[in-house]
Short mmCIF file of C-alpha atoms and ligand atoms in Angstrom, two decimals:
data_model
loop_
_atom_site.label_atom_id
_atom_site.label_comp_id
_atom_site.label_asym_id
_atom_site.label_seq_id
_atom_site.Cartn_x
_atom_site.Cartn_y
_atom_site.Cartn_z
CA UNK A 192 -0.04 0.00 0.01
CA UNK A 193 1.42 3.40 -0.91
CA UNK A 194 1.56 5.58 2.10
CA UNK A 195 -0.47 8.76 2.24
CA UNK A 196 1.53 12.00 2.40
CA UNK A 197 -0.67 14.78 3.86
CA UNK A 198 -1.24 17.45 1.41
CA UNK A 199 -0.24 21.04 2.35
CA UNK A 200 -3.22 22.70 3.87
CA UNK A 201 -4.95 25.63 2.14
CA UNK A 202 -3.41 28.98 3.32
CA UNK A 203 -6.53 30.05 5.06
CA UNK A 204 -6.54 26.91 7.25
CA UNK A 205 -2.91 27.43 8.58
CA UNK A 206 -3.14 27.81 12.24
CA UNK A 207 -0.55 28.19 14.96
CA UNK A 208 -0.29 25.32 17.45
CA UNK A 209 -2.60 27.13 19.95
CA UNK A 210 -5.38 27.16 17.28
CA UNK A 211 -4.82 30.83 16.43
CA UNK A 212 -4.08 31.92 12.88
CA UNK A 213 -0.62 33.38 12.35
CA UNK A 214 -0.45 36.52 10.30
CA UNK A 215 2.25 35.27 7.87
CA UNK A 216 1.96 32.86 5.02
CA UNK A 217 4.65 31.53 2.55
CA UNK A 218 4.79 33.70 -0.51
CA UNK A 219 2.32 33.01 -3.31
CA UNK A 220 3.57 29.93 -5.44
CA UNK A 221 6.28 29.08 -2.88
CA UNK A 222 5.88 26.21 -0.37
CA UNK A 223 7.37 24.77 2.71
CA UNK A 224 9.19 21.56 2.31
CA UNK A 225 7.66 19.44 5.26
CA UNK A 226 9.31 16.52 6.80
CA UNK A 227 6.87 14.07 5.08
CA UNK A 228 7.75 15.68 1.64
CA UNK A 229 11.37 14.64 2.09
CA UNK A 230 10.35 10.91 1.69
CA UNK A 231 10.07 12.00 -1.98
CA UNK A 232 12.72 14.87 -2.24
CA UNK A 233 15.47 12.55 -0.72
CA UNK A 234 14.51 9.76 -3.07
CA UNK A 235 14.87 12.12 -6.09
CA UNK A 236 18.23 13.43 -4.81
CA UNK A 237 19.42 9.92 -4.17
CA UNK A 238 18.25 9.03 -7.73
CA UNK A 239 20.24 11.82 -9.61
CA UNK A 240 23.27 11.03 -7.39
CA UNK A 241 23.25 7.36 -8.34
CA UNK A 242 22.71 8.14 -12.08
CA UNK A 243 25.29 10.76 -12.08
CA UNK A 244 27.92 8.43 -10.46
CA UNK A 245 27.28 5.84 -13.23
CA UNK A 246 27.41 8.34 -16.16
CA UNK A 247 30.16 10.44 -14.82
CA UNK A 248 28.40 13.63 -13.88
CA UNK A 249 30.04 15.82 -10.96
CA UNK A 250 27.95 17.99 -8.78
CA UNK A 251 28.10 21.69 -9.42
CA UNK A 252 26.12 24.34 -7.61
CA UNK A 253 25.77 27.96 -8.69
CA UNK A 254 24.44 31.04 -6.55
CA UNK A 255 20.72 31.54 -6.22
CA UNK A 256 21.42 35.10 -7.49
CA UNK A 257 23.11 35.92 -10.70
CA UNK A 258 23.67 39.19 -12.77
CA UNK A 259 20.31 39.66 -14.57
CA UNK A 260 22.14 40.06 -17.85
CA UNK A 261 23.38 36.47 -17.68
CA UNK A 262 19.60 35.39 -18.15
CA UNK A 263 18.79 38.40 -20.40
CA UNK A 264 21.61 37.22 -22.74
CA UNK A 265 21.50 33.49 -22.00
CA UNK A 266 17.82 32.38 -21.58
CA UNK A 267 16.98 35.15 -24.00
CA UNK A 268 15.23 38.38 -24.22
CA UNK A 269 12.35 36.87 -26.33
CA UNK A 270 11.76 34.06 -23.76
CA UNK A 271 8.71 34.18 -21.56
CA UNK A 272 11.06 33.68 -18.60
CA UNK A 273 12.98 36.86 -19.26
CA UNK A 274 10.07 38.83 -20.48
CA UNK A 275 7.74 38.14 -17.58
CA UNK A 276 9.02 35.79 -14.98
CA UNK A 277 12.19 37.04 -13.27
CA UNK A 278 12.34 37.84 -9.60
CA UNK A 279 14.92 40.63 -9.48
CA UNK A 280 16.90 42.21 -6.65
CA UNK A 281 18.42 45.69 -6.86
CA UNK A 282 22.00 45.93 -5.39
CA UNK A 283 23.20 49.06 -3.55
CA UNK A 284 24.94 50.26 -6.79
CA UNK A 285 23.09 50.23 -10.10
CA UNK A 286 23.34 46.53 -10.41
CA UNK A 287 20.42 44.26 -10.83
CA UNK A 288 20.56 40.61 -9.82
CA UNK A 289 18.03 38.01 -10.63
CA UNK A 290 16.98 34.90 -8.70
CA UNK A 291 17.95 32.10 -11.12
CA UNK A 292 15.00 31.09 -13.19
CA UNK A 293 16.79 27.97 -14.49
CA UNK A 294 20.40 26.65 -14.04
CA UNK A 295 21.95 26.33 -17.46
CA UNK A 296 23.43 29.77 -17.99
CA UNK A 297 24.76 29.83 -14.49
CA UNK A 298 26.50 26.48 -15.16
CA UNK A 299 28.10 27.73 -18.32
CA UNK A 300 29.30 30.89 -16.50
CA UNK A 301 30.81 28.74 -13.67
CA UNK A 302 32.57 26.38 -16.02
CA UNK A 303 34.33 29.24 -17.78
CA UNK A 304 34.83 31.53 -14.86
CA UNK A 305 36.47 28.62 -12.88
CA UNK A 306 38.57 27.40 -15.74
CA UNK A 307 36.92 24.06 -15.42
CA UNK A 308 37.47 23.38 -19.09
CA UNK A 309 41.18 22.62 -18.01
CA UNK A 310 40.01 20.12 -15.37
CA UNK A 311 37.06 18.49 -17.15
CA UNK A 312 36.59 18.46 -20.77
CA UNK A 313 34.00 17.76 -21.78
CA UNK A 314 32.51 18.97 -18.53
CA UNK A 315 29.84 16.79 -17.17
CA UNK A 316 27.81 18.05 -14.34
CA UNK A 317 24.67 17.58 -12.45
CA UNK A 318 22.71 19.85 -10.06
CA UNK A 319 19.77 19.96 -7.63
CA UNK A 320 18.26 23.08 -6.27
CA UNK A 321 15.59 25.68 -6.16
CA UNK A 322 14.75 27.94 -9.14
CA UNK A 323 12.35 30.90 -9.20
CA UNK A 324 9.88 32.10 -11.90
CA UNK A 325 7.24 34.71 -11.49
CA UNK A 326 4.39 32.74 -12.96
CA UNK A 327 0.72 32.58 -12.15
CA UNK A 328 0.71 29.63 -9.78
CA UNK A 329 -1.51 26.74 -10.75
CA UNK A 330 -1.44 22.95 -10.78
CA UNK A 331 2.15 21.76 -11.28
CA UNK A 332 3.38 25.43 -11.80
CA UNK A 333 5.04 27.16 -8.84
CA UNK A 334 7.15 30.39 -8.30
CA UNK A 335 9.80 28.49 -6.44
CA UNK A 336 10.35 24.95 -7.58
CA UNK A 337 13.39 22.46 -7.70
CA UNK A 338 15.06 21.26 -10.53
CA UNK A 339 17.58 18.36 -11.01
CA UNK A 340 19.50 18.20 -14.19
CA UNK A 341 22.53 17.38 -16.25
CA UNK A 342 24.69 19.36 -18.51
CA UNK A 343 27.60 18.27 -20.88
CA UNK A 344 29.77 21.23 -21.79
CA UNK A 345 32.32 21.44 -24.62
CA UNK A 346 31.24 18.76 -26.99
CA UNK A 347 28.86 18.57 -30.07
CA UNK A 348 29.03 14.78 -30.08
CA UNK A 349 25.47 13.37 -30.68
CA UNK A 350 26.32 10.55 -28.20
CA UNK A 351 25.80 13.02 -25.48
CA UNK A 352 22.37 14.25 -26.79
CA UNK A 353 21.46 10.60 -26.35
CA UNK A 354 23.21 10.12 -23.03
CA UNK A 355 21.38 13.14 -21.53
CA UNK A 356 18.17 11.69 -22.64
CA UNK A 357 19.12 8.25 -21.33
CA UNK A 358 20.29 9.59 -17.99
CA UNK A 359 17.05 11.55 -17.54
CA UNK A 360 15.15 8.43 -18.18
CA UNK A 361 17.27 6.62 -15.64
CA UNK A 362 16.09 9.05 -12.94
CA UNK A 363 12.41 8.26 -13.81
CA UNK A 364 13.18 4.56 -13.79
CA UNK A 365 14.85 4.98 -10.29
CA UNK A 366 11.70 6.71 -9.25
CA UNK A 367 9.50 3.78 -10.57
CA UNK A 368 7.69 6.14 -12.85
CA UNK A 369 5.96 4.16 -15.52
CA UNK A 370 5.28 5.00 -19.25
CA UNK A 371 7.45 8.12 -19.56
CA UNK A 372 7.51 9.34 -23.28
CA UNK A 373 10.35 11.22 -24.74
CA UNK A 374 9.33 13.82 -27.32
CA UNK A 375 12.18 14.77 -29.64
CA UNK A 376 12.81 17.24 -32.43
CA UNK A 377 15.72 19.29 -34.00
CA UNK A 378 15.57 22.89 -34.69
CA UNK A 379 18.74 22.96 -36.64
CA UNK A 380 21.78 25.32 -36.49
CA UNK A 381 22.07 29.12 -37.04
CA UNK A 382 22.40 28.40 -40.79
CA UNK A 383 19.60 26.20 -41.61
CA UNK A 384 17.23 27.72 -38.99
CA UNK A 385 17.26 31.10 -40.89
CA UNK A 386 15.94 29.43 -44.00
CA UNK A 387 13.28 27.64 -41.99
CA UNK A 388 12.24 30.75 -40.02
CA UNK A 389 11.89 32.55 -43.37
CA UNK A 390 9.70 29.99 -44.68
CA UNK A 391 7.64 29.84 -41.38
CA UNK A 392 7.12 33.67 -41.51
CA UNK A 393 5.89 33.42 -45.09
CA UNK A 394 3.41 30.73 -44.07
CA UNK A 395 1.97 32.76 -41.15
CA UNK A 396 2.20 36.15 -43.05
CA UNK A 397 -1.36 36.67 -44.03
CA UNK A 398 -2.79 34.53 -41.12
CA UNK A 399 -1.68 36.71 -38.11
CA UNK A 400 -5.19 37.78 -37.57
CA UNK A 401 -6.16 34.13 -36.82
CA UNK A 402 -3.60 33.90 -34.01
CA UNK A 403 -3.78 34.44 -30.27
CA UNK A 404 -2.41 37.60 -28.87
CA UNK A 405 0.91 35.99 -27.68
CA UNK A 406 1.39 34.50 -31.18
CA UNK A 407 0.93 37.65 -32.95
CA UNK A 408 3.88 39.00 -30.85
CA UNK A 409 5.79 35.78 -31.41
CA UNK A 410 5.40 36.35 -35.27
CA UNK A 411 7.54 39.39 -35.04
CA UNK A 412 9.83 38.62 -32.10
CA UNK A 413 10.53 34.82 -32.19
CA UNK A 414 8.54 32.96 -35.04
CA UNK A 415 9.86 29.55 -33.97
CA UNK A 416 7.84 29.84 -30.76
CA UNK A 417 4.67 29.96 -32.79
CA UNK A 418 4.90 26.24 -32.86
CA UNK A 419 5.05 26.16 -29.04
CA UNK A 420 1.58 27.73 -28.55
CA UNK A 421 -0.93 25.60 -26.45
CA UNK A 422 -3.99 27.93 -27.36
CA UNK A 423 -6.86 26.09 -29.05
CA UNK A 424 -7.18 28.96 -31.67
CA UNK A 425 -3.72 28.48 -32.91
CA UNK A 426 -3.68 24.72 -33.35
CA UNK A 427 -5.08 24.37 -36.90
CA UNK A 428 -2.42 26.69 -38.32
CA UNK A 429 0.21 25.09 -36.31
CA UNK A 430 -0.73 21.56 -37.66
CA UNK A 431 -0.15 22.77 -41.26
CA UNK A 432 3.08 24.72 -40.56
CA UNK A 433 6.38 23.89 -42.37
CA UNK A 434 8.61 21.56 -40.27
CA UNK A 435 12.06 22.13 -39.18
CA UNK A 436 12.93 18.59 -40.32
CA UNK A 437 12.43 19.60 -43.96
CA UNK A 438 14.95 22.36 -43.74
CA UNK A 439 18.01 20.88 -41.90
CA UNK A 440 21.56 21.34 -43.46
CA UNK A 441 23.52 18.25 -44.13
CA UNK A 442 25.46 18.55 -40.85
CA UNK A 443 22.28 18.98 -38.79
CA UNK A 444 20.57 16.06 -40.56
CA UNK A 445 23.74 13.82 -39.88
CA UNK A 446 23.71 14.98 -36.22
CA UNK A 447 20.03 14.19 -35.71
CA UNK A 448 20.30 10.88 -37.38
CA UNK A 449 23.27 9.97 -35.07
CA UNK A 450 21.28 11.00 -31.98
CA UNK A 451 18.48 8.70 -33.16
CA UNK A 452 20.78 5.83 -33.98
CA UNK A 453 22.21 6.07 -30.40
CA UNK A 454 18.71 6.01 -28.97
CA UNK A 455 17.65 3.08 -31.18
CA UNK A 456 20.92 1.26 -30.25
CA UNK A 457 19.98 1.60 -26.54
CA UNK A 458 16.35 0.53 -27.42
CA UNK A 459 15.00 3.93 -26.07
CA UNK A 460 11.54 4.64 -27.43
CA UNK A 461 10.86 8.23 -28.45
CA UNK A 462 8.28 10.24 -30.43
CA UNK A 463 9.39 12.72 -32.94
CA UNK A 464 7.26 15.83 -32.39
CA UNK A 465 7.84 18.28 -35.26
CA UNK A 466 6.25 21.10 -33.31
CA UNK A 467 8.57 20.87 -30.33
CA UNK A 468 10.78 23.95 -30.09
CA UNK A 469 11.04 24.69 -26.40
CA UNK A 470 10.66 28.09 -24.81
CA UNK A 471 14.18 29.26 -24.10
CA UNK A 472 16.16 31.09 -26.79
CA UNK A 473 19.51 29.29 -26.60
CA UNK A 474 18.65 25.99 -28.07
CA UNK A 475 19.98 24.62 -31.37
CA UNK A 476 19.68 21.16 -32.95
CA UNK A 477 18.20 18.47 -30.55
CA UNK A 478 15.34 19.53 -28.19
CA UNK A 479 13.37 17.10 -26.12
CA UNK A 480 10.78 16.77 -23.33
CA UNK A 481 9.67 14.15 -20.91
CA UNK A 482 5.92 13.31 -20.14
CA UNK A 483 4.78 10.83 -17.56
CA UNK A 484 1.44 8.86 -17.71
CA UNK A 485 -1.25 10.62 -15.79
CA UNK A 486 0.28 14.17 -15.69
CA UNK A 487 -0.48 16.66 -18.46
CA UNK A 488 2.69 18.79 -18.12
CA UNK A 489 6.32 18.04 -18.96
CA UNK A 490 8.33 16.51 -16.04
CA UNK A 491 11.49 17.53 -17.82
CA UNK A 492 12.96 19.09 -20.73
CA UNK A 493 16.21 20.06 -22.37
CA UNK A 494 18.29 20.22 -25.50
CA UNK A 495 21.58 21.24 -27.26
CA UNK A 496 22.66 24.84 -26.85
CA UNK A 497 25.79 25.19 -29.03
CA UNK A 498 25.81 28.97 -29.01
CA UNK A 499 25.15 29.93 -25.44
CA UNK A 500 28.68 30.40 -24.37
CA UNK A 501 29.42 32.61 -27.36
CA UNK A 502 26.08 34.60 -26.58
CA UNK A 503 27.42 35.19 -23.11
CA UNK A 504 30.78 36.49 -24.42
CA UNK A 505 32.66 33.17 -23.89
CA UNK A 506 34.46 30.78 -26.17
CA UNK A 507 32.93 28.58 -28.75
CA UNK A 508 31.51 25.79 -26.69
CA UNK A 509 28.79 23.28 -27.82
CA UNK A 510 26.71 21.79 -25.12
CA UNK A 511 23.61 19.72 -24.23
CA UNK A 512 21.62 19.27 -21.05
CA UNK A 513 18.32 18.60 -19.42
CA UNK A 514 16.42 19.51 -16.24
CA UNK A 515 13.49 17.87 -14.50
CA UNK A 516 10.93 19.46 -12.27
CA UNK A 517 11.12 17.91 -8.85
CA UNK A 518 7.55 18.75 -7.68
CA UNK A 519 6.17 17.55 -11.00
CA UNK A 520 8.01 14.24 -10.70
CA UNK A 521 6.59 13.89 -7.16
CA UNK A 522 3.11 14.67 -8.56
CA UNK A 523 3.55 12.01 -11.12
CA UNK A 524 4.76 9.49 -8.42
CA UNK A 525 1.67 10.30 -6.36
CA UNK A 526 -0.72 9.92 -9.26
CA UNK A 527 0.93 6.68 -10.36
CA UNK A 528 0.71 5.33 -6.68
CA UNK A 529 4.51 4.74 -6.51
CA UNK A 530 5.18 3.19 -3.14
CA UNK A 531 7.62 5.17 -0.97
CA UNK A 532 9.17 3.41 1.99
CA UNK A 533 8.36 5.12 5.34
CA UNK A 534 10.76 2.90 7.23
CA UNK A 535 12.13 5.04 10.11
CA UNK A 536 15.87 6.08 9.96
CA UNK A 537 15.96 5.53 13.69
CA UNK A 538 17.01 2.10 15.13
CA UNK A 539 15.54 2.63 18.58
CA UNK A 540 13.63 5.03 20.84
CA UNK A 541 14.92 6.12 24.25
CA UNK A 542 12.43 6.19 26.98
CA UNK A 543 13.12 7.63 30.28
CA UNK A 544 11.39 8.14 33.65
CA UNK A 545 12.65 10.65 36.06
CA UNK A 546 15.36 13.34 36.11
CA UNK A 547 18.29 10.98 36.72
CA UNK A 548 17.21 8.75 33.88
CA UNK A 549 16.88 11.81 31.62
CA UNK A 550 20.45 12.95 32.42
CA UNK A 551 21.78 9.37 31.81
CA UNK A 552 19.75 9.21 28.63
CA UNK A 553 21.39 12.44 27.36
CA UNK A 554 24.93 10.70 27.87
CA UNK A 555 23.69 7.48 26.24
CA UNK A 556 22.59 9.35 23.17
CA UNK A 557 26.11 10.56 22.82
CA UNK A 558 27.46 7.03 23.01
CA UNK A 559 25.00 5.98 20.21
CA UNK A 560 26.06 9.01 18.08
CA UNK A 561 29.68 7.87 18.45
CA UNK A 562 28.60 4.29 17.31
CA UNK A 563 26.63 5.68 14.30
CA UNK A 564 23.33 4.38 15.66
CA UNK A 565 20.52 6.90 15.37
CA UNK A 566 18.16 6.70 18.38
CA UNK A 567 15.24 9.04 18.85
CA UNK A 568 14.01 10.36 22.03
CA UNK A 569 11.03 12.62 23.29
CA UNK A 570 12.59 14.38 26.42
CA UNK A 571 9.38 16.80 26.56
CA UNK A 572 7.21 13.87 27.24
CA UNK A 573 7.29 12.43 30.71
CA UNK A 574 4.82 9.50 30.91
CA UNK A 575 5.81 5.96 29.95
CA UNK A 576 2.70 5.52 28.07
CA UNK A 577 3.03 8.54 25.78
CA UNK A 578 6.73 7.79 25.16
CA UNK A 579 5.80 4.17 24.13
CA UNK A 580 3.09 5.51 21.95
CA UNK A 581 5.72 7.63 20.12
CA UNK A 582 8.14 4.74 19.88
CA UNK A 583 5.29 2.75 18.23
CA UNK A 584 4.45 5.56 15.83
CA UNK A 585 8.05 5.84 14.75
CA UNK A 586 8.04 2.18 13.83
CA UNK A 587 11.27 1.41 15.43
CA UNK A 588 12.34 -2.14 16.19
CA UNK A 589 13.61 -1.40 19.79
CA UNK A 590 12.70 0.83 22.74
CA UNK A 591 15.37 1.45 25.36
CA UNK A 592 13.80 2.09 28.67
CA UNK A 593 15.62 3.81 31.52
CA UNK A 594 13.92 4.41 34.83
CA UNK A 595 15.27 5.32 38.27
CA UNK A 596 15.80 1.86 39.31
CA UNK A 597 17.68 1.00 36.07
CA UNK A 598 19.91 3.99 36.58
CA UNK A 599 20.56 2.82 40.12
CA UNK A 600 21.32 -0.76 38.88
CA UNK A 601 23.31 0.58 35.85
CA UNK A 602 21.16 -1.39 33.43
CA UNK A 603 18.66 -0.50 30.69
CA UNK A 604 15.68 -2.25 29.35
CA UNK A 605 15.89 -3.40 25.80
CA UNK A 606 12.29 -3.98 24.57
CA UNK A 607 11.60 -5.67 21.24
CA UNK A 608 8.63 -3.77 19.87
CA UNK A 609 7.28 -6.50 17.83
CA UNK A 610 7.16 -9.29 20.36
CA UNK A 611 6.89 -6.99 23.38
CA UNK A 612 9.57 -9.04 25.23
CA UNK A 613 12.20 -7.16 27.23
CA UNK A 614 15.49 -7.85 29.02
CA UNK A 615 17.80 -5.79 31.20
CA UNK A 616 21.11 -5.13 29.66
CA UNK A 617 24.11 -3.61 31.59
CA UNK A 618 24.32 0.06 30.61
CA UNK A 619 27.96 -0.29 29.51
CA UNK A 620 27.09 -3.00 26.96
CA UNK A 621 23.83 -1.54 25.40
CA UNK A 622 25.42 0.20 22.53
CA UNK A 623 27.32 -2.98 21.60
CA UNK A 624 24.19 -5.18 22.09
CA UNK A 625 22.04 -2.89 19.99
CA UNK A 626 24.69 -2.78 17.24
CA UNK A 627 24.76 -6.68 17.21
CA UNK A 628 20.89 -6.79 16.78
CA UNK A 629 20.35 -4.38 14.07
P1 LIG B 292 12.48 24.08 -18.63
O1 LIG B 292 11.74 23.37 -19.52
O2 LIG B 292 12.14 25.60 -18.45
O3 LIG B 292 14.03 23.89 -18.97
O4 LIG B 292 12.23 23.50 -17.09
C1 LIG B 292 12.70 22.09 -16.91
C2 LIG B 292 11.49 21.47 -16.09
O5 LIG B 292 11.25 22.23 -14.93
C3 LIG B 292 10.18 21.45 -16.74
O6 LIG B 292 10.12 20.32 -17.69
C4 LIG B 292 9.21 21.29 -15.63
O7 LIG B 292 9.27 19.83 -15.27
C5 LIG B 292 9.88 22.09 -14.59
N1 LIG B 292 9.20 23.33 -14.40
C6 LIG B 292 9.33 24.51 -15.31
N2 LIG B 292 8.65 25.44 -14.94
C7 LIG B 292 8.05 25.12 -13.67
C8 LIG B 292 7.14 25.75 -12.69
N3 LIG B 292 6.80 26.96 -12.80
N4 LIG B 292 6.75 24.97 -11.59
C9 LIG B 292 7.09 23.71 -11.52
N5 LIG B 292 7.93 23.04 -12.31
C10 LIG B 292 8.39 23.77 -13.49
C11 LIG B 292 15.02 24.46 -18.28
O8 LIG B 292 14.91 24.97 -17.24
C12 LIG B 292 16.35 24.28 -18.96
N6 LIG B 292 17.43 24.99 -18.20
C13 LIG B 292 16.58 22.76 -19.18
C14 LIG B 292 17.98 22.51 -19.78
C15 LIG B 292 19.13 22.19 -19.23
N7 LIG B 292 18.33 22.75 -21.07
C16 LIG B 292 19.62 22.44 -21.25
N8 LIG B 292 19.99 22.20 -20.09
#
């Protein structure tokens, strides 16, 4: 049976422990990560660490705040993220910093700034952390959310496009997500894309009146994103639009063919979606997104970004990467009833009665710490009954019971929580005894 994780209460229901409402709430679209949520978060972090170890990605972490220009130039002025979704902070001078709305430009900056190309080439990195987008919060869409992702810097090898897709799929596999679909497309390079965009503009030229307001803007600012529109009104035109695949230059064609061959070789199923273009400006060649059965939003996405470094003023540095939305993967896990083990991290529960026992218990916890055995306590509770109830709730295998008499006799009762049997063990031997049993 999957365990039930309590959903966060509606803001209006939030109450202080005394029953009174507190006058503060977490900001709109931002949520507390409660202890029960970490059953999922920890699993996801464990998954990306495991996959990264096997595929050779090292952890890299960039600051939460970056120069706003990094995203204006990197993520791109025509992207919705930069146009509408940045949280900004004015510095004391005239500078403006932005809370990172995504990780990729920061990773590229860090790679170049720290001279990592001399240490790790190609640079293969993974990350996990919060990102911020000023969006209208709705189901699966938050203002602070977490991403885990991979980047391969300084290589244009199609094998890495495939490896990024495979590594992302391995995360979903680790999380036991079923029926994940990879949608894949190529949007060509600078050269072949120009011819395609020209054709696309010609196609839409006399039809702008039939487009939604955003698409009318996209027609002039970033025509490729006309294909990304989800509005009902724009779908018929989108369906008949020219496709990037028909305009690829020989090099892009060969690159895409190679990506597909690597995926086929690894028996990785995918769907080619000619309308997939992604919403960030830096992409070139391969673009992809991941969808899980039961959820109607992408749980991850990425692609190649061969020009990002140069756009930021850095060296020529082809690259490819992907990022997955942690909250969205959790939502998919819940919808798919993925079982999450709720086994306690604690091996035993320390129960005390009286002041002397409490003092002795404090010393004992230190002994367990040194032995690497986590033991839980509840020093704020005094009655045996309520402490036993907590031990039961924690689902530990053993309770360690220390009363005044035990302190006097220098023993402790070791109670097997399943059978209910208990025996007195000399205090000096309890750490070794518990170690033997767990
Ligand atoms: P992205 O598609 O903007 O790509 O975001 C990646 C994933 O983050 C999405 O597929 C989704 O699961 C999650 N996500 C996005 N917005 C939200 C939101 N408001 N609330 C909850 N989850 C969200 C990037 O960020 C690129 N940096 C990916 C990449 C890495 N491309 C190359 N390397």
